[in-house]
Amino acid sequence: MPPKNRNKKSGKGKPSAGVDALSTEEMSKDQLEEQVVRLREELDREREERSYFQLERDKIRGMWEISRRRLEEAEAELRDGVRQRDEAAERHRVEITVYKQKLKHVLSEQHNAVCEMKTDAVSSSSLLRNRNGGSELDLQRQLRDLQAAGEQKTIREHNAAKELQLKHQAELMRLGNEYERQIHELEMSFLQRAHASTQAEDRKRRAAVSEVEQRMKSRMESLMEEHDRVLRKGEEYFSQIQRNQQEELDRWKLSGSEGVTPVLLGLSESETCFQEILESKRTAMEALQLDLDQGTQLLRPLQDDVEVAVVPPLRSPTRPAEPVLEEPGLDRW
């Protein structure tokens, strides 16, 4: 901006402050040239500032002209608005005056119409009162008749409700008896089926126990027969050995007494072997007997369960005790 340039140039011109104090005659050529340069710079700066201020003046003058024109336009619009407001107020006053006159006229007409209607209503009401007197009596008589009919209808409905209540109670009693009878029949059917199923289970258990006993007996008999057969075979074998040894002994006796000792030794060994066989068979018999006792002990709880499972016929808790009939078709539930 021009003020800033002025400050800068004023700073540059400080060294020539002493030169300004001298006159042109006292200055040297260099000082005069510097003075001329400085004066030209100041002249240029003044010209720039002048042109800048002229531009600013022109801008301000243009803005002032624009503002003045806008002010004049606003004043003109304001005058128009005031004139329109006055005209509208005048029209409004005239309209209000006309409206008041019309309202007075309408009120007068309404007052006259109301008076006429009141007179007509009074006359018509008197006519209607006179004319409707008989109909009012008829309506009152009809109202009393309707009230009496309503009371009679209420009494009939009350009686019908009582009858329905009694019928309902009787039906409830009948349904209760029927329900108890069905419950009793169901209980009896259930007891019969339970008894039949208990008997069927009893028969099954008895059959199972008897089957187990039969199998154990047959097994014991087969084992006894096997042991007897083995014992007989052992005895026959031992007797055969004894006969052979006796024959050998007799033969050795005839031939001489030198081979008696080996024969006796063989006989004693055979007897010892036979004793061991008998001892083993006896041990097997004892083990078999022990197995038989254990099987009997195992069967005893089954027999107890069968005895416990035999339940006597049950009785109905709501009816007196009656004999339970077994039906062949109730083996299943």
Short mmCIF file of C-alpha atoms in Angstrom, two decimals:
data_model
loop_
_atom_site.label_atom_id
_atom_site.label_comp_id
_atom_site.label_asym_id
_atom_site.label_seq_id
_atom_site.Cartn_x
_atom_site.Cartn_y
_atom_site.Cartn_z
CA MET A 1 0.00 0.00 0.00
CA PRO A 2 1.15 3.66 -0.49
CA PRO A 3 1.50 4.37 3.27
CA LYS A 4 3.86 1.37 3.65
CA ASN A 5 6.00 2.53 0.73
CA ARG A 6 6.14 5.93 2.30
CA ASN A 7 7.43 4.46 5.53
CA LYS A 8 10.05 2.40 3.71
CA LYS A 9 11.24 5.35 1.65
CA SER A 10 11.25 7.58 4.67
CA GLY A 11 13.58 5.02 6.29
CA LYS A 12 15.87 5.16 3.27
CA GLY A 13 15.93 8.93 3.36
CA LYS A 14 17.20 9.22 6.90
CA PRO A 15 20.88 9.37 5.87
CA SER A 16 20.10 12.42 3.70
CA ALA A 17 18.69 14.40 6.62
CA GLY A 18 22.01 16.11 6.98
CA VAL A 19 22.11 16.84 3.23
CA ASP A 20 18.75 18.70 3.40
CA ALA A 21 20.26 21.09 5.93
CA LEU A 22 22.76 22.24 3.32
CA SER A 23 21.91 24.55 0.48
CA THR A 24 22.26 23.54 -3.14
CA GLU A 25 25.32 25.74 -3.53
CA GLU A 26 27.09 24.05 -0.70
CA MET A 27 26.31 20.53 -1.94
CA SER A 28 28.61 18.52 -4.07
CA LYS A 29 27.70 16.89 -7.33
CA ASP A 30 27.11 13.50 -5.75
CA GLN A 31 24.97 15.02 -3.07
CA LEU A 32 22.99 16.91 -5.68
CA GLU A 33 22.44 13.70 -7.67
CA GLU A 34 21.31 11.93 -4.51
CA GLN A 35 19.08 14.83 -3.71
CA VAL A 36 17.56 14.68 -7.19
CA VAL A 37 17.03 10.91 -6.96
CA ARG A 38 15.43 11.26 -3.56
CA LEU A 39 13.18 14.08 -4.73
CA ARG A 40 12.12 12.05 -7.78
CA GLU A 41 11.32 9.08 -5.57
CA GLU A 42 9.29 11.31 -3.29
CA LEU A 43 7.54 12.76 -6.30
CA ASP A 44 6.72 9.29 -7.62
CA ARG A 45 5.48 8.25 -4.22
CA GLU A 46 3.32 11.33 -3.90
CA ARG A 47 1.89 10.69 -7.35
CA GLU A 48 1.09 7.08 -6.41
CA GLU A 49 -0.53 8.18 -3.19
CA ARG A 50 -2.49 10.82 -5.04
CA SER A 51 -3.71 8.33 -7.60
CA TYR A 52 -4.59 5.88 -4.80
CA PHE A 53 -6.50 8.52 -2.86
CA GLN A 54 -8.28 9.59 -6.04
CA LEU A 55 -9.35 5.98 -6.60
CA GLU A 56 -10.50 5.71 -3.02
CA ARG A 57 -12.38 9.01 -3.42
CA ASP A 58 -14.04 7.75 -6.58
CA LYS A 59 -15.03 4.50 -4.84
CA ILE A 60 -16.44 6.34 -1.85
CA ARG A 61 -18.28 8.79 -4.13
CA GLY A 62 -19.71 5.88 -6.13
CA MET A 63 -20.80 4.11 -2.95
CA TRP A 64 -22.31 7.39 -1.70
CA GLU A 65 -24.25 7.81 -4.94
CA ILE A 66 -25.49 4.23 -4.72
CA SER A 67 -26.51 4.68 -1.08
CA ARG A 68 -28.25 7.97 -1.89
CA ARG A 69 -30.20 6.36 -4.72
CA ARG A 70 -31.16 3.42 -2.46
CA LEU A 71 -32.21 5.87 0.26
CA GLU A 72 -34.36 7.76 -2.19
CA GLU A 73 -35.90 4.50 -3.42
CA ALA A 74 -36.53 3.37 0.18
CA GLU A 75 -38.12 6.75 1.01
CA ALA A 76 -40.28 6.48 -2.10
CA GLU A 77 -41.31 2.94 -1.14
CA LEU A 78 -42.00 4.16 2.40
CA ARG A 79 -44.17 6.99 1.09
CA ASP A 80 -46.01 4.48 -1.13
CA GLY A 81 -46.47 2.14 1.85
CA VAL A 82 -47.81 5.00 4.02
CA ARG A 83 -50.16 6.08 1.23
CA GLN A 84 -51.37 2.46 0.74
CA ARG A 85 -51.81 2.09 4.50
CA ASP A 86 -53.87 5.26 4.65
CA GLU A 87 -55.95 4.11 1.68
CA ALA A 88 -56.44 0.66 3.28
CA ALA A 89 -57.41 2.25 6.60
CA GLU A 90 -59.92 4.42 4.80
CA ARG A 91 -61.34 1.44 2.90
CA HIS A 92 -61.47 -0.53 6.14
CA ARG A 93 -63.31 2.29 7.89
CA VAL A 94 -65.81 2.48 5.07
CA GLU A 95 -66.25 -1.32 5.09
CA ILE A 96 -66.75 -1.32 8.86
CA THR A 97 -69.38 1.39 8.54
CA VAL A 98 -71.19 -0.58 5.84
CA TYR A 99 -70.88 -3.80 7.85
CA LYS A 100 -72.33 -2.09 10.96
CA GLN A 101 -75.29 -0.85 8.94
CA LYS A 102 -75.85 -4.32 7.46
CA LEU A 103 -75.52 -5.88 10.93
CA LYS A 104 -78.09 -3.51 12.36
CA HIS A 105 -80.43 -4.36 9.50
CA VAL A 106 -79.86 -8.12 9.96
CA LEU A 107 -80.36 -7.84 13.75
CA SER A 108 -83.60 -6.01 13.27
CA GLU A 109 -84.79 -8.63 10.80
CA GLN A 110 -83.68 -11.43 13.14
CA HIS A 111 -85.51 -9.77 16.05
CA ASN A 112 -88.67 -9.54 14.02
CA ALA A 113 -88.30 -13.19 12.90
CA VAL A 114 -87.71 -14.34 16.49
CA CYS A 115 -90.77 -12.47 17.68
CA GLU A 116 -92.84 -14.03 14.93
CA MET A 117 -91.45 -17.47 15.71
CA LYS A 118 -92.17 -17.03 19.42
CA THR A 119 -95.75 -16.07 18.71
CA ASP A 120 -96.10 -18.99 16.31
CA ALA A 121 -94.50 -21.35 18.80
CA VAL A 122 -96.77 -20.22 21.63
CA SER A 123 -99.84 -20.66 19.48
CA SER A 124 -98.66 -24.00 18.08
CA SER A 125 -97.64 -25.27 21.53
CA SER A 126 -101.08 -24.45 22.91
CA LEU A 127 -102.64 -26.22 19.95
CA LEU A 128 -100.31 -29.19 20.36
CA ARG A 129 -100.96 -29.30 24.11
CA ASN A 130 -104.64 -29.42 23.54
CA ARG A 131 -104.31 -31.91 20.72
CA ASN A 132 -101.83 -34.22 22.49
CA GLY A 133 -103.67 -34.42 25.80
CA GLY A 134 -105.62 -37.51 24.70
CA SER A 135 -102.56 -39.12 23.15
CA GLU A 136 -100.62 -38.54 26.41
CA LEU A 137 -103.36 -40.36 28.34
CA ASP A 138 -103.21 -43.20 25.83
CA LEU A 139 -99.43 -43.35 26.16
CA GLN A 140 -99.65 -43.43 29.95
CA ARG A 141 -102.16 -46.27 29.76
CA GLN A 142 -99.92 -48.13 27.31
CA LEU A 143 -96.95 -47.52 29.63
CA ARG A 144 -98.84 -49.04 32.58
CA ASP A 145 -99.80 -52.01 30.42
CA LEU A 146 -96.17 -52.45 29.33
CA GLN A 147 -94.98 -52.25 32.94
CA ALA A 148 -97.49 -54.91 33.99
CA ALA A 149 -96.48 -57.10 31.04
CA GLY A 150 -92.81 -56.60 31.96
CA GLU A 151 -93.46 -57.64 35.56
CA GLN A 152 -95.33 -60.73 34.39
CA LYS A 153 -92.51 -61.54 31.96
CA THR A 154 -89.96 -61.12 34.77
CA ILE A 155 -91.97 -63.51 36.97
CA ARG A 156 -92.20 -66.05 34.15
CA GLU A 157 -88.46 -65.74 33.46
CA HIS A 158 -87.73 -66.18 37.18
CA ASN A 159 -89.89 -69.30 37.31
CA ALA A 160 -88.28 -70.63 34.11
CA ALA A 161 -84.84 -69.97 35.60
CA LYS A 162 -85.79 -71.91 38.73
CA GLU A 163 -87.07 -74.79 36.61
CA LEU A 164 -83.91 -74.76 34.55
CA GLN A 165 -81.83 -74.70 37.74
CA LEU A 166 -83.74 -77.69 39.11
CA LYS A 167 -83.32 -79.52 35.80
CA HIS A 168 -79.67 -78.67 35.81
CA GLN A 169 -79.25 -80.00 39.35
CA ALA A 170 -81.10 -83.19 38.43
CA GLU A 171 -78.95 -83.59 35.32
CA LEU A 172 -75.82 -83.01 37.42
CA MET A 173 -76.94 -85.66 39.90
CA ARG A 174 -77.65 -88.07 37.05
CA LEU A 175 -74.29 -87.36 35.46
CA GLY A 176 -72.59 -87.77 38.85
CA ASN A 177 -74.23 -91.16 39.38
CA GLU A 178 -73.38 -92.18 35.82
CA TYR A 179 -69.80 -91.03 36.36
CA GLU A 180 -69.54 -93.00 39.61
CA ARG A 181 -71.00 -96.05 37.88
CA GLN A 182 -68.48 -95.75 35.02
CA ILE A 183 -65.66 -95.27 37.52
CA HIS A 184 -66.82 -98.36 39.40
CA GLU A 185 -66.99 -100.34 36.16
CA LEU A 186 -63.52 -99.14 35.17
CA GLU A 187 -62.18 -100.03 38.62
CA MET A 188 -63.72 -103.49 38.45
CA SER A 189 -62.39 -103.98 34.92
CA PHE A 190 -58.96 -102.81 36.03
CA LEU A 191 -59.01 -105.09 39.07
CA GLN A 192 -60.08 -108.04 36.94
CA ARG A 193 -57.35 -107.34 34.40
CA ALA A 194 -54.80 -106.85 37.16
CA HIS A 195 -55.82 -110.11 38.80
CA ALA A 196 -55.73 -111.91 35.43
CA SER A 197 -52.32 -110.46 34.61
CA THR A 198 -51.08 -111.41 38.09
CA GLN A 199 -52.28 -114.96 37.63
CA ALA A 200 -50.68 -115.06 34.15
CA GLU A 201 -47.39 -113.82 35.61
CA ASP A 202 -47.73 -116.37 38.41
CA ARG A 203 -48.23 -119.16 35.87
CA LYS A 204 -45.27 -117.91 33.84
CA ARG A 205 -43.03 -117.79 36.92
CA ARG A 206 -44.13 -121.20 38.09
CA ALA A 207 -43.52 -122.58 34.60
CA ALA A 208 -40.08 -120.92 34.51
CA VAL A 209 -39.19 -122.27 37.97
CA SER A 210 -40.42 -125.74 37.11
CA GLU A 211 -38.49 -125.61 33.83
CA VAL A 212 -35.32 -124.58 35.68
CA GLU A 213 -35.84 -127.33 38.25
CA GLN A 214 -36.47 -129.88 35.52
CA ARG A 215 -33.33 -128.82 33.65
CA MET A 216 -31.26 -128.98 36.86
CA LYS A 217 -32.68 -132.38 37.71
CA SER A 218 -32.00 -133.70 34.21
CA ARG A 219 -28.51 -132.21 34.37
CA MET A 220 -27.89 -133.79 37.78
CA GLU A 221 -29.20 -137.14 36.54
CA SER A 222 -26.99 -136.97 33.45
CA LEU A 223 -23.99 -136.05 35.62
CA MET A 224 -24.77 -138.88 38.06
CA GLU A 225 -25.12 -141.33 35.18
CA GLU A 226 -21.84 -140.05 33.73
CA HIS A 227 -20.08 -140.46 37.09
CA ASP A 228 -21.57 -143.93 37.57
CA ARG A 229 -20.48 -144.90 34.08
CA VAL A 230 -16.98 -143.62 34.71
CA LEU A 231 -16.85 -145.44 38.07
CA ARG A 232 -18.05 -148.66 36.48
CA LYS A 233 -15.45 -148.32 33.77
CA GLY A 234 -12.80 -147.67 36.43
CA GLU A 235 -13.90 -150.65 38.49
CA GLU A 236 -13.99 -152.86 35.41
CA TYR A 237 -10.55 -151.59 34.39
CA PHE A 238 -9.20 -152.15 37.88
CA SER A 239 -10.77 -155.60 38.12
CA GLN A 240 -9.33 -156.43 34.70
CA ILE A 241 -5.92 -155.25 35.91
CA GLN A 242 -6.30 -157.30 39.08
CA ARG A 243 -7.26 -160.38 37.08
CA ASN A 244 -4.36 -159.85 34.74
CA GLN A 245 -1.99 -159.36 37.67
CA GLN A 246 -3.46 -162.39 39.43
CA GLU A 247 -2.99 -164.45 36.32
CA GLU A 248 0.52 -163.05 35.96
CA LEU A 249 1.16 -163.80 39.62
CA ASP A 250 -0.13 -167.34 39.28
CA ARG A 251 1.98 -167.78 36.19
CA TRP A 252 5.04 -166.52 38.00
CA LYS A 253 4.28 -168.71 40.98
CA LEU A 254 4.24 -171.72 38.70
CA SER A 255 7.43 -170.63 37.02
CA GLY A 256 9.21 -169.63 40.22
CA SER A 257 9.36 -167.02 42.95
CA GLU A 258 11.88 -164.71 41.23
CA GLY A 259 9.30 -162.42 39.51
CA VAL A 260 6.89 -162.12 42.48
CA THR A 261 8.32 -158.85 43.69
CA PRO A 262 7.81 -156.89 40.39
CA VAL A 263 4.28 -158.22 40.11
CA LEU A 264 3.45 -157.17 43.67
CA LEU A 265 4.94 -153.77 42.98
CA GLY A 266 2.79 -153.39 39.85
CA LEU A 267 -0.25 -154.52 41.83
CA SER A 268 0.37 -151.97 44.57
CA GLU A 269 0.87 -149.24 41.96
CA SER A 270 -2.39 -150.18 40.23
CA GLU A 271 -4.20 -150.16 43.55
CA THR A 272 -2.76 -146.73 44.34
CA CYS A 273 -3.85 -145.45 40.93
CA PHE A 274 -7.30 -146.84 41.42
CA GLN A 275 -7.53 -145.19 44.86
CA GLU A 276 -6.54 -141.87 43.30
CA ILE A 277 -9.20 -142.31 40.62
CA LEU A 278 -11.81 -143.10 43.28
CA GLU A 279 -10.69 -140.09 45.33
CA SER A 280 -10.98 -137.80 42.28
CA LYS A 281 -14.44 -139.20 41.48
CA ARG A 282 -15.48 -138.73 45.10
CA THR A 283 -14.25 -135.11 44.95
CA ALA A 284 -16.21 -134.60 41.73
CA MET A 285 -19.32 -136.04 43.42
CA GLU A 286 -18.89 -133.68 46.32
CA ALA A 287 -18.48 -130.73 43.95
CA LEU A 288 -21.59 -131.88 42.08
CA GLN A 289 -23.51 -132.09 45.33
CA LEU A 290 -22.29 -128.60 46.22
CA ASP A 291 -23.49 -127.32 42.84
CA LEU A 292 -26.85 -128.99 43.47
CA ASP A 293 -27.15 -127.26 46.85
CA GLN A 294 -26.26 -123.90 45.31
CA GLY A 295 -28.84 -124.41 42.55
CA THR A 296 -31.44 -125.24 45.20
CA GLN A 297 -30.53 -122.07 47.10
CA LEU A 298 -30.85 -120.05 43.87
CA LEU A 299 -34.25 -121.58 43.16
CA ARG A 300 -35.55 -120.81 46.66
CA PRO A 301 -35.74 -116.96 46.07
CA LEU A 302 -37.59 -117.62 42.81
CA GLN A 303 -40.10 -119.76 44.66
CA ASP A 304 -40.45 -117.04 47.30
CA ASP A 305 -41.04 -114.45 44.55
CA VAL A 306 -43.69 -116.69 43.03
CA GLU A 307 -45.40 -117.06 46.40
CA VAL A 308 -45.25 -113.29 46.98
CA ALA A 309 -46.55 -112.57 43.46
CA VAL A 310 -49.74 -114.50 44.14
CA VAL A 311 -51.88 -111.48 45.09
CA PRO A 312 -55.44 -112.03 46.39
CA PRO A 313 -58.30 -110.36 44.46
CA LEU A 314 -58.55 -106.63 45.19
CA ARG A 315 -61.72 -104.85 46.33
CA SER A 316 -63.16 -101.56 45.09
CA PRO A 317 -62.65 -98.70 47.59
CA THR A 318 -65.96 -97.01 46.68
CA ARG A 319 -68.23 -100.07 46.51
CA PRO A 320 -68.85 -103.03 48.82
CA ALA A 321 -66.68 -106.07 48.24
CA GLU A 322 -67.86 -108.23 45.39
CA PRO A 323 -66.43 -111.49 44.03
CA VAL A 324 -64.03 -110.91 41.14
CA LEU A 325 -64.92 -113.00 38.12
CA GLU A 326 -62.13 -114.20 35.90
CA GLU A 327 -62.79 -113.74 32.23
CA PRO A 328 -60.83 -115.77 29.70
CA GLY A 329 -60.61 -112.78 27.35
CA LEU A 330 -58.89 -110.45 29.85
CA ASP A 331 -55.43 -111.97 29.80
CA ARG A 332 -54.11 -108.82 28.18
CA TRP A 333 -54.59 -105.23 29.29
#
